[in-house]
Amino acid sequence: MQESIHRLEPLYPDVLGSITGGTRISMDKLQCALGIFPTQTYMNQPVEVILILQNMVDQPMQIKVGLQLPSQDKKGHPVVIDADKKTLTLSMRPGEVGVLRIPIIPLPPTQPGTAFPVRVAVRYRTPNEGHAVRPPAGGAPPSVLSISSFKLQALREVAFSAHTWNESAEIITTYFDVAPKRTQPTGQDLQARYESLWTMQEMVEERELVQAKVEDARRIASGLTRNTVYQPMMAAVEEHFGDRGMPLHPGETRAIAKMMTYTMDEGLELEQGFAMEDSRWFLTLCQVLAHNPDVFNMDRGELVTKYLFEAALYDAILLGFSTIDPKVKEDLGDAAERVNYANRVLAWFAGEGDPDPSYIYLPLAMGGVVVNMLVSAKDENPWLLVDQLTEANRGRARLASGEVATIFKVMDSLLNQAEDALRRARVTRQ
């Protein structure tokens, strides 16, 4: 009976990602995406610069937006683009998501041309550090919004970009064309407008909708086994790391997929101190079902890789530390440090920071070695992971120094333990 009244506390939904398809610029406590609509206009005809802003913390936020418009084209001809104001300030409530629309208009003597750049500088300030209310790499879509479905669809038709300027996350660039046609000046209003898309008020209804999907989520969870999750997870792991500029060796892909599959299959119930219904992936599943009940009928592998990957990655990192704890001598940090590390890895997936081989090995690939014999595809020999990962580990260790080199020594020890376990179990190499 107690299980049926388990109360969930959902994270705030990823409203920005549900609009942009995942495109985002991440600046720690603020995420944004920039677009322009339409992408082509005529002389004297305005376009709108559209900036989606997503507050990631439980603190109010002061936003300052600066507009940088070109003064000449690629050929050196003068360009005149008018805007009501070049600098705007606005306030956002804790966790709020909104859209800022800034009309601009090309004027003579601007010549027709393509790819006129519009740069938008975004800076923010919060009164206190606050706590994160959304996962950095994207979470569940919203079930409730404070705008109409018509307005939402219009926003989704905008092509949002994440082009930064001079590698500064605070300066985003979008582009538009001016076609060779001139319309008469219309005297249109160029005043910028901000509209809220989602606030904490929506969270009350969101919680109830999510809670109502717990039983459906449990039924789905019972089918998320190594038979349905492992192979799709391998493809997703390879794709996600590759997209972030850190391609994996086959053994690394296999090990991370094993750790993530174990997390979704039975690991959270087997390891002490964890429970499936307290996990981020289960909570995200409830939120996804609240947003779209048809997800219940999706192929389980597709559901996991499309909606639950980042949440499962977060859980796999925390579970991975616990899994390797008894097998290593090094201090792996306390619970708070492990959560901070998991958040740092997810922030990297959202575009913050540089690639770090630690994100592959500690604790994901290491955990994959520990659970190797518990998770496998049909006819997969557990020696395959050990041999592939031994090769990958040696290759990376040759290039490593400092603290990172220690990680590869730990992995070498875990691989030696895994070899001994396979020999004791009389598992033969194929």
GROMACS .gro file of C-alpha atoms in nm:
model
  430
    1MET     CA    1   0.000   0.000   0.000
    2GLN     CA    2   0.284   0.235   0.081
    3GLU     CA    3   0.424   0.198  -0.271
    4SER     CA    4   0.103   0.326  -0.431
    5ILE     CA    5   0.119   0.659  -0.247
    6HIS     CA    6   0.487   0.727  -0.315
    7ARG     CA    7   0.500   1.104  -0.366
    8LEU     CA    8   0.726   1.240  -0.639
    9GLU     CA    9   0.888   1.582  -0.649
   10PRO     CA   10   0.945   1.654  -1.019
   11LEU     CA   11   1.225   1.871  -1.147
   12TYR     CA   12   1.110   2.173  -1.345
   13PRO     CA   13   1.045   2.083  -1.710
   14ASP     CA   14   1.275   2.170  -1.997
   15VAL     CA   15   1.051   2.426  -2.167
   16LEU     CA   16   1.334   2.568  -2.379
   17GLY     CA   17   1.430   2.227  -2.518
   18SER     CA   18   1.069   2.142  -2.599
   19ILE     CA   19   1.058   2.453  -2.820
   20THR     CA   20   1.403   2.442  -2.981
   21GLY     CA   21   1.436   2.065  -3.016
   22GLY     CA   22   1.729   2.068  -2.773
   23THR     CA   23   1.930   2.361  -2.909
   24ARG     CA   24   2.058   2.566  -2.616
   25ILE     CA   25   2.338   2.785  -2.488
   26SER     CA   26   2.417   2.699  -2.126
   27MET     CA   27   2.553   2.968  -1.892
   28ASP     CA   28   2.535   2.787  -1.558
   29LYS     CA   29   2.220   2.937  -1.403
   30LEU     CA   30   2.067   3.054  -1.732
   31GLN     CA   31   2.001   2.880  -2.062
   32CYS     CA   32   1.897   3.051  -2.382
   33ALA     CA   33   1.852   3.002  -2.755
   34LEU     CA   34   1.841   3.262  -3.029
   35GLY     CA   35   1.640   3.271  -3.351
   36ILE     CA   36   1.509   3.516  -3.606
   37PHE     CA   37   1.178   3.514  -3.791
   38PRO     CA   38   1.137   3.531  -4.078
   39THR     CA   39   1.490   3.456  -4.193
   40GLN     CA   40   1.440   3.669  -4.507
   41THR     CA   41   1.289   4.015  -4.537
   42TYR     CA   42   1.275   4.320  -4.765
   43MET     CA   43   1.396   4.674  -4.721
   44ASN     CA   44   1.169   4.862  -4.475
   45GLN     CA   45   1.014   4.530  -4.362
   46PRO     CA   46   1.090   4.418  -4.002
   47VAL     CA   47   1.201   4.081  -3.868
   48GLU     CA   48   1.193   3.966  -3.505
   49VAL     CA   49   1.496   3.857  -3.308
   50ILE     CA   50   1.361   3.588  -3.074
   51LEU     CA   51   1.544   3.496  -2.754
   52ILE     CA   52   1.422   3.210  -2.533
   53LEU     CA   53   1.540   3.245  -2.171
   54GLN     CA   54   1.524   2.964  -1.912
   55ASN     CA   55   1.605   3.032  -1.546
   56MET     CA   56   1.774   2.718  -1.410
   57VAL     CA   57   1.765   2.805  -1.037
   58ASP     CA   58   1.517   2.884  -0.760
   59GLN     CA   59   1.622   3.251  -0.752
   60PRO     CA   60   1.492   3.564  -0.924
   61MET     CA   61   1.715   3.684  -1.203
   62GLN     CA   62   1.803   4.019  -1.359
   63ILE     CA   63   1.877   3.987  -1.731
   64LYS     CA   64   2.063   4.239  -1.946
   65VAL     CA   65   2.042   4.192  -2.323
   66GLY     CA   66   2.257   4.385  -2.568
   67LEU     CA   67   2.189   4.397  -2.942
   68GLN     CA   68   2.486   4.424  -3.179
   69LEU     CA   69   2.381   4.505  -3.538
   70PRO     CA   70   2.613   4.517  -3.842
   71SER     CA   71   2.722   4.855  -3.982
   72GLN     CA   72   2.849   4.719  -4.314
   73ASP     CA   73   2.800   4.413  -4.533
   74LYS     CA   74   3.052   4.160  -4.664
   75LYS     CA   75   3.149   4.396  -4.948
   76GLY     CA   76   3.203   4.693  -4.718
   77HIS     CA   77   2.880   4.869  -4.814
   78PRO     CA   78   2.702   5.059  -4.535
   79VAL     CA   79   2.425   4.877  -4.349
   80VAL     CA   80   2.152   5.048  -4.149
   81ILE     CA   81   1.935   4.829  -3.927
   82ASP     CA   82   1.705   5.008  -3.689
   83ALA     CA   83   1.587   4.891  -3.346
   84ASP     CA   84   1.395   5.064  -3.071
   85LYS     CA   85   1.667   4.998  -2.811
   86LYS     CA   86   2.008   4.834  -2.829
   87THR     CA   87   2.009   4.744  -2.458
   88LEU     CA   88   1.722   4.590  -2.264
   89THR     CA   89   1.681   4.477  -1.904
   90LEU     CA   90   1.417   4.246  -1.762
   91SER     CA   91   1.341   4.049  -1.449
   92MET     CA   92   1.267   3.677  -1.431
   93ARG     CA   93   1.104   3.492  -1.144
   94PRO     CA   94   1.261   3.177  -0.994
   95GLY     CA   95   1.255   2.896  -1.250
   96GLU     CA   96   1.072   3.109  -1.505
   97VAL     CA   97   1.095   3.056  -1.881
   98GLY     CA   98   1.011   3.334  -2.124
   99VAL     CA   99   1.059   3.471  -2.473
  100LEU     CA  100   1.196   3.813  -2.564
  101ARG     CA  101   1.099   3.946  -2.907
  102ILE     CA  102   1.305   4.231  -3.051
  103PRO     CA  103   1.185   4.375  -3.385
  104ILE     CA  104   1.457   4.513  -3.616
  105ILE     CA  105   1.420   4.665  -3.963
  106PRO     CA  106   1.672   4.712  -4.250
  107LEU     CA  107   1.669   5.063  -4.399
  108PRO     CA  108   1.834   5.233  -4.699
  109PRO     CA  109   2.114   5.252  -4.801
  110THR     CA  110   2.146   4.884  -4.701
  111GLN     CA  111   2.201   4.665  -5.007
  112PRO     CA  112   2.028   4.328  -5.057
  113GLY     CA  113   2.241   4.039  -4.933
  114THR     CA  114   2.261   3.720  -4.730
  115ALA     CA  115   2.366   3.627  -4.377
  116PHE     CA  116   2.350   3.965  -4.207
  117PRO     CA  117   2.471   3.882  -3.854
  118VAL     CA  118   2.276   3.985  -3.545
  119ARG     CA  119   2.467   3.934  -3.223
  120VAL     CA  120   2.293   3.923  -2.888
  121ALA     CA  121   2.491   3.957  -2.565
  122VAL     CA  122   2.317   3.806  -2.261
  123ARG     CA  123   2.424   3.857  -1.902
  124TYR     CA  124   2.244   3.774  -1.579
  125ARG     CA  125   2.262   3.833  -1.206
  126THR     CA  126   2.097   3.652  -0.914
  127PRO     CA  127   2.076   3.775  -0.552
  128ASN     CA  128   2.189   3.438  -0.411
  129GLU     CA  129   2.356   3.121  -0.533
  130GLY     CA  130   2.032   2.923  -0.512
  131HIS     CA  131   1.966   2.561  -0.605
  132ALA     CA  132   1.928   2.409  -0.950
  133VAL     CA  133   1.567   2.324  -1.039
  134ARG     CA  134   1.637   2.179  -1.385
  135PRO     CA  135   1.895   1.929  -1.513
  136PRO     CA  136   2.151   2.110  -1.732
  137ALA     CA  137   2.145   1.877  -2.032
  138GLY     CA  138   1.767   1.887  -2.076
  139GLY     CA  139   1.483   1.724  -1.889
  140ALA     CA  140   1.124   1.624  -1.938
  141PRO     CA  141   0.898   1.841  -2.156
  142PRO     CA  142   0.631   2.054  -1.987
  143SER     CA  143   0.276   1.927  -1.945
  144VAL     CA  144   0.145   2.276  -1.869
  145LEU     CA  145   0.232   2.611  -2.031
  146SER     CA  146   0.106   2.964  -1.977
  147ILE     CA  147   0.072   3.030  -2.352
  148SER     CA  148  -0.168   2.892  -2.612
  149SER     CA  149  -0.084   2.591  -2.829
  150PHE     CA  150  -0.099   2.825  -3.130
  151LYS     CA  151   0.176   3.049  -2.991
  152LEU     CA  152   0.380   2.745  -2.893
  153GLN     CA  153   0.362   2.606  -3.246
  154ALA     CA  154   0.466   2.943  -3.388
  155LEU     CA  155   0.777   2.941  -3.166
  156ARG     CA  156   0.863   2.588  -3.273
  157GLU     CA  157   0.869   2.700  -3.634
  158VAL     CA  158   1.158   2.937  -3.559
  159ALA     CA  159   1.504   2.802  -3.650
  160PHE     CA  160   1.696   2.848  -3.325
  161SER     CA  161   2.075   2.850  -3.326
  162ALA     CA  162   2.354   2.813  -3.074
  163HIS     CA  163   2.628   3.000  -3.261
  164THR     CA  164   2.858   3.175  -3.014
  165TRP     CA  165   3.095   3.456  -3.102
  166ASN     CA  166   3.466   3.436  -3.014
  167GLU     CA  167   3.380   3.125  -2.809
  168SER     CA  168   3.186   3.340  -2.563
  169ALA     CA  169   2.867   3.172  -2.441
  170GLU     CA  170   2.735   3.517  -2.352
  171ILE     CA  171   2.728   3.636  -2.715
  172ILE     CA  172   2.501   3.444  -2.955
  173THR     CA  173   2.466   3.506  -3.327
  174THR     CA  174   2.179   3.460  -3.569
  175TYR     CA  175   2.151   3.561  -3.936
  176PHE     CA  176   1.894   3.692  -4.183
  177ASP     CA  177   1.879   3.784  -4.552
  178VAL     CA  178   1.757   4.099  -4.723
  179ALA     CA  179   1.591   4.019  -5.056
  180PRO     CA  180   1.621   4.254  -5.359
  181LYS     CA  181   1.282   4.416  -5.313
  182ARG     CA  182   1.182   4.731  -5.132
  183THR     CA  183   0.851   4.794  -4.959
  184GLN     CA  184   0.719   5.131  -4.848
  185PRO     CA  185   0.800   5.237  -4.490
  186THR     CA  186   0.515   5.123  -4.266
  187GLY     CA  187   0.597   5.297  -3.942
  188GLN     CA  188   0.570   4.968  -3.752
  189ASP     CA  189   0.618   4.952  -3.376
  190LEU     CA  190   0.970   4.834  -3.297
  191GLN     CA  191   0.922   4.801  -2.923
  192ALA     CA  192   1.066   4.482  -2.771
  193ARG     CA  193   0.825   4.256  -2.582
  194TYR     CA  194   0.880   3.988  -2.318
  195GLU     CA  195   0.627   3.710  -2.258
  196SER     CA  196   0.637   3.447  -1.986
  197LEU     CA  197   0.603   3.088  -2.110
  198TRP     CA  198   0.621   2.899  -1.781
  199THR     CA  199   0.636   2.992  -1.413
  200MET     CA  200   0.640   2.815  -1.077
  201GLN     CA  201   0.260   2.848  -1.070
  202GLU     CA  202   0.240   2.581  -1.342
  203MET     CA  203   0.432   2.344  -1.115
  204VAL     CA  204   0.127   2.280  -0.895
  205GLU     CA  205  -0.066   2.124  -1.183
  206GLU     CA  206   0.252   1.964  -1.318
  207ARG     CA  207   0.301   1.773  -0.991
  208GLU     CA  208  -0.051   1.632  -0.998
  209LEU     CA  209  -0.024   1.524  -1.360
  210VAL     CA  210   0.309   1.356  -1.293
  211GLN     CA  211   0.185   1.179  -0.980
  212ALA     CA  212  -0.104   1.033  -1.178
  213LYS     CA  213   0.143   0.853  -1.407
  214VAL     CA  214   0.336   0.660  -1.142
  215GLU     CA  215   0.157   0.329  -1.208
  216ASP     CA  216   0.207   0.357  -1.585
  217ALA     CA  217   0.574   0.436  -1.527
  218ARG     CA  218   0.612   0.129  -1.306
  219ARG     CA  219   0.467  -0.090  -1.580
  220ILE     CA  220   0.709   0.055  -1.834
  221ALA     CA  221   1.000   0.023  -1.593
  222SER     CA  222   0.938  -0.351  -1.558
  223GLY     CA  223   1.012  -0.384  -1.930
  224LEU     CA  224   1.335  -0.181  -1.926
  225THR     CA  225   1.566  -0.480  -1.904
  226ARG     CA  226   1.906  -0.562  -2.051
  227ASN     CA  227   1.723  -0.734  -2.338
  228THR     CA  228   1.543  -0.413  -2.442
  229VAL     CA  229   1.785  -0.140  -2.329
  230TYR     CA  230   2.147  -0.253  -2.375
  231GLN     CA  231   2.182  -0.246  -2.754
  232PRO     CA  232   1.997   0.086  -2.808
  233MET     CA  233   2.195   0.233  -2.518
  234MET     CA  234   2.525   0.145  -2.686
  235ALA     CA  235   2.424   0.338  -2.997
  236ALA     CA  236   2.306   0.635  -2.787
  237VAL     CA  237   2.626   0.644  -2.578
  238GLU     CA  238   2.843   0.645  -2.889
  239GLU     CA  239   2.635   0.923  -3.047
  240HIS     CA  240   2.615   1.151  -2.742
  241PHE     CA  241   2.987   1.142  -2.661
  242GLY     CA  242   3.078   1.179  -3.027
  243ASP     CA  243   2.851   1.481  -3.065
  244ARG     CA  244   3.039   1.651  -2.781
  245GLY     CA  245   3.376   1.601  -2.945
  246MET     CA  246   3.493   1.302  -2.740
  247PRO     CA  247   3.460   0.989  -2.959
  248LEU     CA  248   3.479   0.663  -2.768
  249HIS     CA  249   3.669   0.341  -2.823
  250PRO     CA  250   3.436   0.040  -2.866
  251GLY     CA  251   3.519  -0.091  -2.518
  252GLU     CA  252   3.440   0.246  -2.360
  253THR     CA  253   3.105   0.258  -2.537
  254ARG     CA  254   3.025  -0.095  -2.425
  255ALA     CA  255   3.125  -0.030  -2.062
  256ILE     CA  256   2.922   0.291  -2.026
  257ALA     CA  257   2.619   0.127  -2.189
  258LYS     CA  258   2.646  -0.164  -1.944
  259MET     CA  259   2.656   0.070  -1.644
  260MET     CA  260   2.358   0.268  -1.772
  261THR     CA  261   2.163  -0.047  -1.856
  262TYR     CA  262   2.233  -0.190  -1.509
  263THR     CA  263   2.101   0.135  -1.363
  264MET     CA  264   1.773   0.100  -1.549
  265ASP     CA  265   1.734  -0.276  -1.513
  266GLU     CA  266   1.796  -0.380  -1.154
  267GLY     CA  267   2.093  -0.188  -1.018
  268LEU     CA  268   1.896   0.067  -0.820
  269GLU     CA  269   1.717  -0.212  -0.635
  270LEU     CA  270   2.027  -0.424  -0.576
  271GLU     CA  271   2.269  -0.154  -0.453
  272GLN     CA  272   2.222  -0.032  -0.097
  273GLY     CA  273   2.094   0.323  -0.055
  274PHE     CA  274   1.919   0.345  -0.392
  275ALA     CA  275   1.561   0.293  -0.510
  276MET     CA  276   1.416   0.306  -0.859
  277GLU     CA  277   1.133   0.543  -0.765
  278ASP     CA  278   1.380   0.792  -0.618
  279SER     CA  279   1.584   0.796  -0.938
  280ARG     CA  280   1.593   1.080  -1.185
  281TRP     CA  281   1.514   0.854  -1.481
  282PHE     CA  282   1.195   0.720  -1.320
  283LEU     CA  283   1.083   1.072  -1.230
  284THR     CA  284   1.156   1.188  -1.585
  285LEU     CA  285   0.956   0.895  -1.721
  286CYS     CA  286   0.653   1.004  -1.515
  287GLN     CA  287   0.691   1.359  -1.649
  288VAL     CA  288   0.721   1.239  -2.009
  289LEU     CA  289   0.405   1.030  -1.968
  290ALA     CA  290   0.221   1.329  -1.823
  291HIS     CA  291   0.323   1.532  -2.127
  292ASN     CA  292   0.241   1.260  -2.381
  293PRO     CA  293   0.056   0.941  -2.267
  294ASP     CA  294   0.122   0.780  -2.609
  295VAL     CA  295   0.482   0.728  -2.497
  296PHE     CA  296   0.348   0.425  -2.309
  297ASN     CA  297   0.324   0.238  -2.642
  298MET     CA  298   0.671   0.333  -2.773
  299ASP     CA  299   0.943   0.079  -2.837
  300ARG     CA  300   1.126   0.059  -2.504
  301GLY     CA  301   1.472   0.111  -2.647
  302GLU     CA  302   1.358   0.418  -2.841
  303LEU     CA  303   1.182   0.558  -2.534
  304VAL     CA  304   1.498   0.527  -2.325
  305THR     CA  305   1.733   0.685  -2.578
  306LYS     CA  306   1.495   0.962  -2.681
  307TYR     CA  307   1.360   1.073  -2.344
  308LEU     CA  308   1.559   0.922  -2.059
  309PHE     CA  309   1.926   0.923  -2.162
  310GLU     CA  310   2.049   1.226  -1.965
  311ALA     CA  311   1.850   1.130  -1.656
  312ALA     CA  312   1.981   0.772  -1.670
  313LEU     CA  313   2.335   0.905  -1.715
  314TYR     CA  314   2.302   1.111  -1.398
  315ASP     CA  315   2.174   0.809  -1.202
  316ALA     CA  316   2.442   0.583  -1.351
  317ILE     CA  317   2.717   0.816  -1.230
  318LEU     CA  318   2.588   0.811  -0.871
  319LEU     CA  319   2.525   0.436  -0.881
  320GLY     CA  320   2.861   0.379  -1.051
  321PHE     CA  321   3.050   0.538  -0.762
  322SER     CA  322   2.871   0.305  -0.520
  323THR     CA  323   2.941   0.004  -0.741
  324ILE     CA  324   3.318   0.059  -0.762
  325ASP     CA  325   3.360   0.179  -0.402
  326PRO     CA  326   3.440  -0.165  -0.253
  327LYS     CA  327   3.692  -0.242  -0.528
  328VAL     CA  328   3.917   0.067  -0.523
  329LYS     CA  329   4.145   0.215  -0.257
  330GLU     CA  330   4.108   0.580  -0.363
  331ASP     CA  331   3.875   0.826  -0.190
  332LEU     CA  332   3.585   0.881  -0.431
  333GLY     CA  333   3.430   1.172  -0.240
  334ASP     CA  334   3.119   1.207  -0.028
  335ALA     CA  335   2.759   1.213  -0.150
  336ALA     CA  336   2.757   1.591  -0.214
  337GLU     CA  337   3.082   1.575  -0.411
  338ARG     CA  338   2.946   1.293  -0.623
  339VAL     CA  339   2.629   1.488  -0.701
  340ASN     CA  340   2.838   1.792  -0.797
  341TYR     CA  341   3.049   1.575  -1.025
  342ALA     CA  342   2.739   1.423  -1.191
  343ASN     CA  343   2.603   1.773  -1.249
  344ARG     CA  344   2.935   1.879  -1.399
  345VAL     CA  345   2.926   1.589  -1.645
  346LEU     CA  346   2.570   1.677  -1.748
  347ALA     CA  347   2.665   2.044  -1.780
  348TRP     CA  348   2.938   1.934  -2.021
  349PHE     CA  349   2.677   1.752  -2.227
  350ALA     CA  350   2.479   2.079  -2.231
  351GLY     CA  351   2.779   2.262  -2.379
  352GLU     CA  352   2.968   2.389  -2.075
  353GLY     CA  353   3.338   2.320  -2.034
  354ASP     CA  354   3.594   2.113  -2.222
  355PRO     CA  355   3.610   1.737  -2.284
  356ASP     CA  356   3.766   1.540  -2.000
  357PRO     CA  357   3.852   1.168  -2.021
  358SER     CA  358   3.744   1.141  -1.657
  359TYR     CA  359   3.384   1.173  -1.776
  360ILE     CA  360   3.427   0.846  -1.967
  361TYR     CA  361   3.596   0.642  -1.696
  362LEU     CA  362   3.502   0.779  -1.355
  363PRO     CA  363   3.279   0.606  -1.266
  364LEU     CA  364   3.087   0.506  -1.581
  365ALA     CA  365   3.331   0.279  -1.765
  366MET     CA  366   3.472   0.158  -1.431
  367GLY     CA  367   3.123   0.062  -1.320
  368GLY     CA  368   3.070  -0.113  -1.652
  369VAL     CA  369   3.367  -0.338  -1.575
  370VAL     CA  370   3.221  -0.429  -1.234
  371VAL     CA  371   2.876  -0.519  -1.376
  372ASN     CA  372   3.016  -0.671  -1.695
  373MET     CA  373   2.888  -1.024  -1.633
  374LEU     CA  374   2.544  -0.900  -1.521
  375VAL     CA  375   2.467  -0.713  -1.845
  376SER     CA  376   2.528  -0.854  -2.189
  377ALA     CA  377   2.372  -0.908  -2.528
  378LYS     CA  378   2.281  -1.256  -2.647
  379ASP     CA  379   2.596  -1.464  -2.708
  380GLU     CA  380   2.821  -1.176  -2.592
  381ASN     CA  381   3.136  -1.305  -2.427
  382PRO     CA  382   3.228  -1.098  -2.117
  383TRP     CA  383   3.594  -1.117  -2.219
  384LEU     CA  384   3.509  -0.886  -2.511
  385LEU     CA  385   3.460  -0.585  -2.283
  386VAL     CA  386   3.773  -0.662  -2.081
  387ASP     CA  387   3.992  -0.698  -2.390
  388GLN     CA  388   3.850  -0.393  -2.570
  389LEU     CA  389   3.870  -0.175  -2.262
  390THR     CA  390   4.223  -0.289  -2.178
  391GLU     CA  391   4.333  -0.171  -2.521
  392ALA     CA  392   4.148   0.161  -2.488
  393ASN     CA  393   4.278   0.221  -2.136
  394ARG     CA  394   4.642   0.167  -2.238
  395GLY     CA  395   4.604   0.400  -2.533
  396ARG     CA  396   4.459   0.683  -2.324
  397ALA     CA  397   4.702   0.624  -2.035
  398ARG     CA  398   4.999   0.690  -2.265
  399LEU     CA  399   4.870   1.045  -2.321
  400ALA     CA  400   4.760   1.115  -1.964
  401SER     CA  401   4.930   1.301  -1.681
  402GLY     CA  402   4.848   1.428  -1.333
  403GLU     CA  403   4.517   1.332  -1.175
  404VAL     CA  404   4.384   1.183  -1.497
  405ALA     CA  405   4.672   0.935  -1.504
  406THR     CA  406   4.555   0.806  -1.164
  407ILE     CA  407   4.214   0.725  -1.313
  408PHE     CA  408   4.373   0.497  -1.572
  409LYS     CA  409   4.576   0.320  -1.301
  410VAL     CA  410   4.253   0.256  -1.110
  411MET     CA  411   4.092   0.124  -1.427
  412ASP     CA  412   4.390  -0.103  -1.485
  413SER     CA  413   4.340  -0.248  -1.137
  414LEU     CA  414   3.967  -0.304  -1.200
  415LEU     CA  415   4.043  -0.476  -1.530
  416ASN     CA  416   4.292  -0.709  -1.356
  417GLN     CA  417   4.024  -0.793  -1.097
  418ALA     CA  418   3.774  -0.858  -1.377
  419GLU     CA  419   4.018  -1.094  -1.553
  420ASP     CA  420   4.072  -1.289  -1.231
  421ALA     CA  421   3.694  -1.316  -1.179
  422LEU     CA  422   3.641  -1.449  -1.532
  423ARG     CA  423   3.914  -1.707  -1.490
  424ARG     CA  424   3.772  -1.820  -1.157
  425ALA     CA  425   3.432  -1.854  -1.322
  426ARG     CA  426   3.601  -2.061  -1.596
  427VAL     CA  427   3.473  -1.828  -1.871
  428THR     CA  428   3.675  -1.899  -2.183
  429ARG     CA  429   3.773  -1.644  -2.445
  430GLN     CA  430   3.608  -1.700  -2.782
   0.00000   0.00000   0.00000
